[in-house]
């Protein structure tokens, strides 16, 4: 979903997915995976934009992925396998950053992965996947809140799942998220704590 980004993300996506003279949609090697760019200009934050993406999609499985996050090879099979399990409400990937700041990066990754696995609280940086029916069962999808729409969704899914004997599964595969947003955290830790 392109909600008016001005950082060049759309151009990068188009270059990678839609070479010149191609269709506006592209299937992968797997015929049931289709990638579309959805324009969203109604405002309201990321939550409503994500809901617009769901409305424009047609698949039974949904993957919410930040533009600066790369999925690992085999991601689609891992999601399908996990969501076939009746006790899985949502899946997310393990977390890794593109940073090579050594100890600080690894400590951040360890904390995120511990939170995700032990507390069942993955965030959007890890990619969130669920079935379309579970998405719609979560009170209309993402809420129009200014920040943490992903955390709000996960907390609602976790609460709903607990009462139905289901849980949020963090997969054994890691996504790689750009360290750009974490640069200030690295600088703070290095200058103040090390």
Tab-separated table of C-alpha atoms in Angstrom:
chain	number	residue	atom	x	y	z
A	1	UNK	CA	0.000	0.000	0.000
A	2	UNK	CA	1.430	3.348	-1.013
A	3	UNK	CA	-0.040	5.934	1.330
A	4	UNK	CA	1.832	8.819	-0.251
A	5	UNK	CA	5.387	7.922	0.727
A	6	UNK	CA	7.985	10.375	-0.573
A	7	UNK	CA	11.129	8.379	0.241
A	8	UNK	CA	11.332	6.508	-3.071
A	9	UNK	CA	9.951	3.230	-1.741
A	10	UNK	CA	7.369	2.922	-4.497
A	11	UNK	CA	10.007	3.314	-7.195
A	12	UNK	CA	12.207	0.642	-5.624
A	13	UNK	CA	9.256	-1.762	-5.393
A	14	UNK	CA	8.246	-1.111	-8.987
A	15	UNK	CA	11.795	-1.665	-10.242
A	16	UNK	CA	12.110	-4.945	-8.348
A	17	UNK	CA	8.678	-6.378	-9.048
A	18	UNK	CA	7.590	-4.837	-12.314
A	19	UNK	CA	10.343	-4.662	-14.909
A	20	UNK	CA	9.610	-2.400	-17.906
A	21	UNK	CA	6.746	-3.599	-20.129
A	22	UNK	CA	5.226	-5.827	-17.416
A	23	UNK	CA	1.757	-6.005	-15.942
A	24	UNK	CA	0.723	-3.982	-12.857
A	25	UNK	CA	0.427	-7.298	-10.984
A	26	UNK	CA	3.041	-9.999	-10.821
A	27	UNK	CA	2.699	-13.577	-9.679
A	28	UNK	CA	5.705	-15.333	-8.182
A	29	UNK	CA	6.883	-18.826	-9.033
A	30	UNK	CA	3.897	-19.843	-6.967
A	31	UNK	CA	0.783	-18.967	-8.983
A	32	UNK	CA	-1.240	-18.091	-5.880
A	33	UNK	CA	1.100	-15.264	-4.811
A	34	UNK	CA	0.201	-11.955	-6.430
A	35	UNK	CA	1.793	-8.611	-5.642
A	36	UNK	CA	-0.141	-5.386	-6.218
A	37	UNK	CA	0.598	-1.773	-5.454
A	38	UNK	CA	-2.459	-0.149	-3.900
A	39	UNK	CA	-2.657	3.651	-3.807
A	40	UNK	CA	-4.192	4.999	-0.608
A	41	UNK	CA	-4.696	8.724	-0.103
A	42	UNK	CA	-7.535	8.888	2.431
A	43	UNK	CA	-5.297	9.576	5.427
A	44	UNK	CA	-5.933	8.219	8.889
A	45	UNK	CA	-2.566	6.575	9.411
A	46	UNK	CA	-1.109	3.199	8.644
A	47	UNK	CA	-4.021	1.146	10.044
A	48	UNK	CA	-6.621	2.311	7.514
A	49	UNK	CA	-4.035	2.028	4.727
A	50	UNK	CA	-3.396	-1.604	5.670
A	51	UNK	CA	-7.147	-2.245	5.746
A	52	UNK	CA	-7.381	-0.798	2.225
A	53	UNK	CA	-4.695	-3.244	1.120
A	54	UNK	CA	-6.702	-6.137	2.544
A	55	UNK	CA	-9.837	-4.896	0.781
A	56	UNK	CA	-7.957	-4.818	-2.538
A	57	UNK	CA	-6.476	-8.293	-2.062
A	58	UNK	CA	-8.015	-11.612	-2.943
A	59	UNK	CA	-5.981	-14.296	-1.149
A	60	UNK	CA	-6.972	-16.320	1.878
A	61	UNK	CA	-3.643	-15.616	3.625
A	62	UNK	CA	-2.435	-12.117	4.469
A	63	UNK	CA	1.129	-10.976	5.138
A	64	UNK	CA	1.699	-7.488	6.516
A	65	UNK	CA	5.273	-6.498	5.833
A	66	UNK	CA	7.072	-3.183	6.243
A	67	UNK	CA	8.725	-1.838	3.109
A	68	UNK	CA	12.165	-1.959	4.751
A	69	UNK	CA	11.873	-5.621	5.735
A	70	UNK	CA	13.145	-8.546	3.667
A	71	UNK	CA	11.582	-12.004	3.906
A	72	UNK	CA	13.714	-15.155	3.946
A	73	UNK	CA	13.653	-17.842	1.300
A	74	UNK	CA	10.747	-20.209	1.957
A	75	UNK	CA	8.721	-17.582	3.829
A	76	UNK	CA	5.473	-18.471	2.061
A	77	UNK	CA	5.685	-22.194	2.835
A	78	UNK	CA	6.505	-21.450	6.478
A	79	UNK	CA	3.453	-19.190	6.788
A	80	UNK	CA	1.145	-21.711	5.127
A	81	UNK	CA	2.394	-24.554	7.295
A	82	UNK	CA	2.006	-22.563	10.527
A	83	UNK	CA	-1.459	-21.218	9.709
A	84	UNK	CA	-2.733	-24.716	8.862
A	85	UNK	CA	-2.329	-25.529	12.540
A	86	UNK	CA	-5.691	-24.883	14.217
A	87	UNK	CA	-4.058	-23.516	17.384
A	88	UNK	CA	-2.166	-20.708	15.579
A	89	UNK	CA	-3.928	-17.330	15.532
A	90	UNK	CA	-1.200	-15.237	13.849
A	91	UNK	CA	2.381	-15.882	12.770
A	92	UNK	CA	5.380	-13.594	12.769
A	93	UNK	CA	9.006	-14.111	11.848
A	94	UNK	CA	12.040	-13.964	14.052
A	95	UNK	CA	13.764	-10.567	13.984
A	96	UNK	CA	17.155	-9.567	12.647
A	97	UNK	CA	18.430	-6.131	11.656
A	98	UNK	CA	20.627	-5.247	8.720
A	99	UNK	CA	22.987	-3.522	11.160
A	100	UNK	CA	26.413	-4.813	11.844
A	101	UNK	CA	26.835	-2.920	15.139
A	102	UNK	CA	27.894	-6.148	16.823
A	103	UNK	CA	26.844	-6.487	20.434
A	104	UNK	CA	24.222	-3.704	20.375
A	105	UNK	CA	22.462	-5.169	17.330
A	106	UNK	CA	22.530	-8.700	18.674
A	107	UNK	CA	21.191	-7.532	22.059
A	108	UNK	CA	18.288	-5.710	20.371
A	109	UNK	CA	17.513	-8.772	18.255
A	110	UNK	CA	17.630	-11.071	21.302
A	111	UNK	CA	15.239	-8.816	23.248
A	112	UNK	CA	12.781	-8.556	20.350
A	113	UNK	CA	12.819	-12.315	19.771
A	114	UNK	CA	12.379	-13.042	23.477
A	115	UNK	CA	9.402	-10.641	23.664
A	116	UNK	CA	7.897	-12.189	20.563
A	117	UNK	CA	8.266	-15.809	21.634
A	118	UNK	CA	7.771	-15.615	25.398
A	119	UNK	CA	5.078	-12.920	25.532
A	120	UNK	CA	3.544	-13.539	22.089
A	121	UNK	CA	4.035	-9.857	21.216
A	122	UNK	CA	5.636	-9.534	17.786
A	123	UNK	CA	5.545	-6.121	16.130
A	124	UNK	CA	5.149	-5.171	12.502
A	125	UNK	CA	8.929	-5.187	11.924
A	126	UNK	CA	8.695	-8.960	12.084
A	127	UNK	CA	5.986	-9.309	9.446
A	128	UNK	CA	2.565	-10.447	10.611
A	129	UNK	CA	0.618	-13.165	8.786
A	130	UNK	CA	-2.886	-14.485	9.343
A	131	UNK	CA	-5.821	-15.891	7.483
A	132	UNK	CA	-8.309	-13.477	5.984
A	133	UNK	CA	-11.060	-14.899	8.207
A	134	UNK	CA	-9.018	-14.294	11.385
A	135	UNK	CA	-8.228	-10.766	10.204
A	136	UNK	CA	-11.929	-9.978	9.781
A	137	UNK	CA	-12.758	-11.602	13.123
A	138	UNK	CA	-10.491	-9.069	14.852
A	139	UNK	CA	-13.025	-6.270	15.142
A	140	UNK	CA	-12.631	-4.878	11.639
A	141	UNK	CA	-8.886	-5.161	11.177
A	142	UNK	CA	-6.388	-2.453	12.037
A	143	UNK	CA	-7.629	0.488	14.080
A	144	UNK	CA	-7.145	4.110	12.945
A	145	UNK	CA	-4.647	5.014	15.638
A	146	UNK	CA	-1.566	7.176	14.949
A	147	UNK	CA	1.091	4.648	16.036
A	148	UNK	CA	1.408	1.021	17.130
A	149	UNK	CA	-1.493	-0.210	15.003
A	150	UNK	CA	0.453	-3.461	14.645
A	151	UNK	CA	0.841	-3.899	18.405
A	152	UNK	CA	-2.853	-3.136	18.908
A	153	UNK	CA	-3.724	-5.848	16.364
A	154	UNK	CA	-1.401	-8.368	18.019
A	155	UNK	CA	-2.759	-7.670	21.519
A	156	UNK	CA	-6.338	-8.121	20.281
A	157	UNK	CA	-5.387	-11.310	18.448
A	158	UNK	CA	-3.570	-12.663	21.493
A	159	UNK	CA	-6.553	-11.931	23.750
A	160	UNK	CA	-8.966	-13.512	21.283
A	161	UNK	CA	-6.706	-16.520	20.794
A	162	UNK	CA	-6.245	-17.213	24.492
A	163	UNK	CA	-9.972	-17.778	24.903
A	164	UNK	CA	-10.044	-20.122	21.923
A	165	UNK	CA	-6.939	-22.144	22.767
A	166	UNK	CA	-4.831	-20.484	20.051
A	167	UNK	CA	-1.592	-18.554	20.204
A	168	UNK	CA	0.716	-16.295	18.197
A	169	UNK	CA	3.544	-18.320	16.705
A	170	UNK	CA	6.947	-16.827	15.984
A	171	UNK	CA	8.458	-18.778	13.111
A	172	UNK	CA	11.993	-20.165	13.121
A	173	UNK	CA	12.835	-18.079	10.031
A	174	UNK	CA	14.065	-14.490	10.506
A	175	UNK	CA	13.157	-11.433	8.482
A	176	UNK	CA	15.827	-8.778	8.066
A	177	UNK	CA	14.694	-5.262	8.905
A	178	UNK	CA	16.612	-2.140	7.990
A	179	UNK	CA	18.592	-0.780	10.902
A	180	UNK	CA	17.920	2.803	9.765
A	181	UNK	CA	15.183	3.354	12.374
A	182	UNK	CA	17.373	1.905	15.094
A	183	UNK	CA	20.395	4.137	14.418
A	184	UNK	CA	19.477	6.549	17.245
A	185	UNK	CA	19.122	3.630	19.670
A	186	UNK	CA	22.557	2.311	18.680
A	187	UNK	CA	24.111	5.747	19.119
A	188	UNK	CA	22.497	6.161	22.553
A	189	UNK	CA	23.625	2.769	23.782
A	190	UNK	CA	27.159	3.130	22.482
A	191	UNK	CA	27.613	6.663	23.851
A	192	UNK	CA	25.844	6.243	27.188
A	193	UNK	CA	25.995	2.636	28.232
A	194	UNK	CA	29.157	1.142	26.816
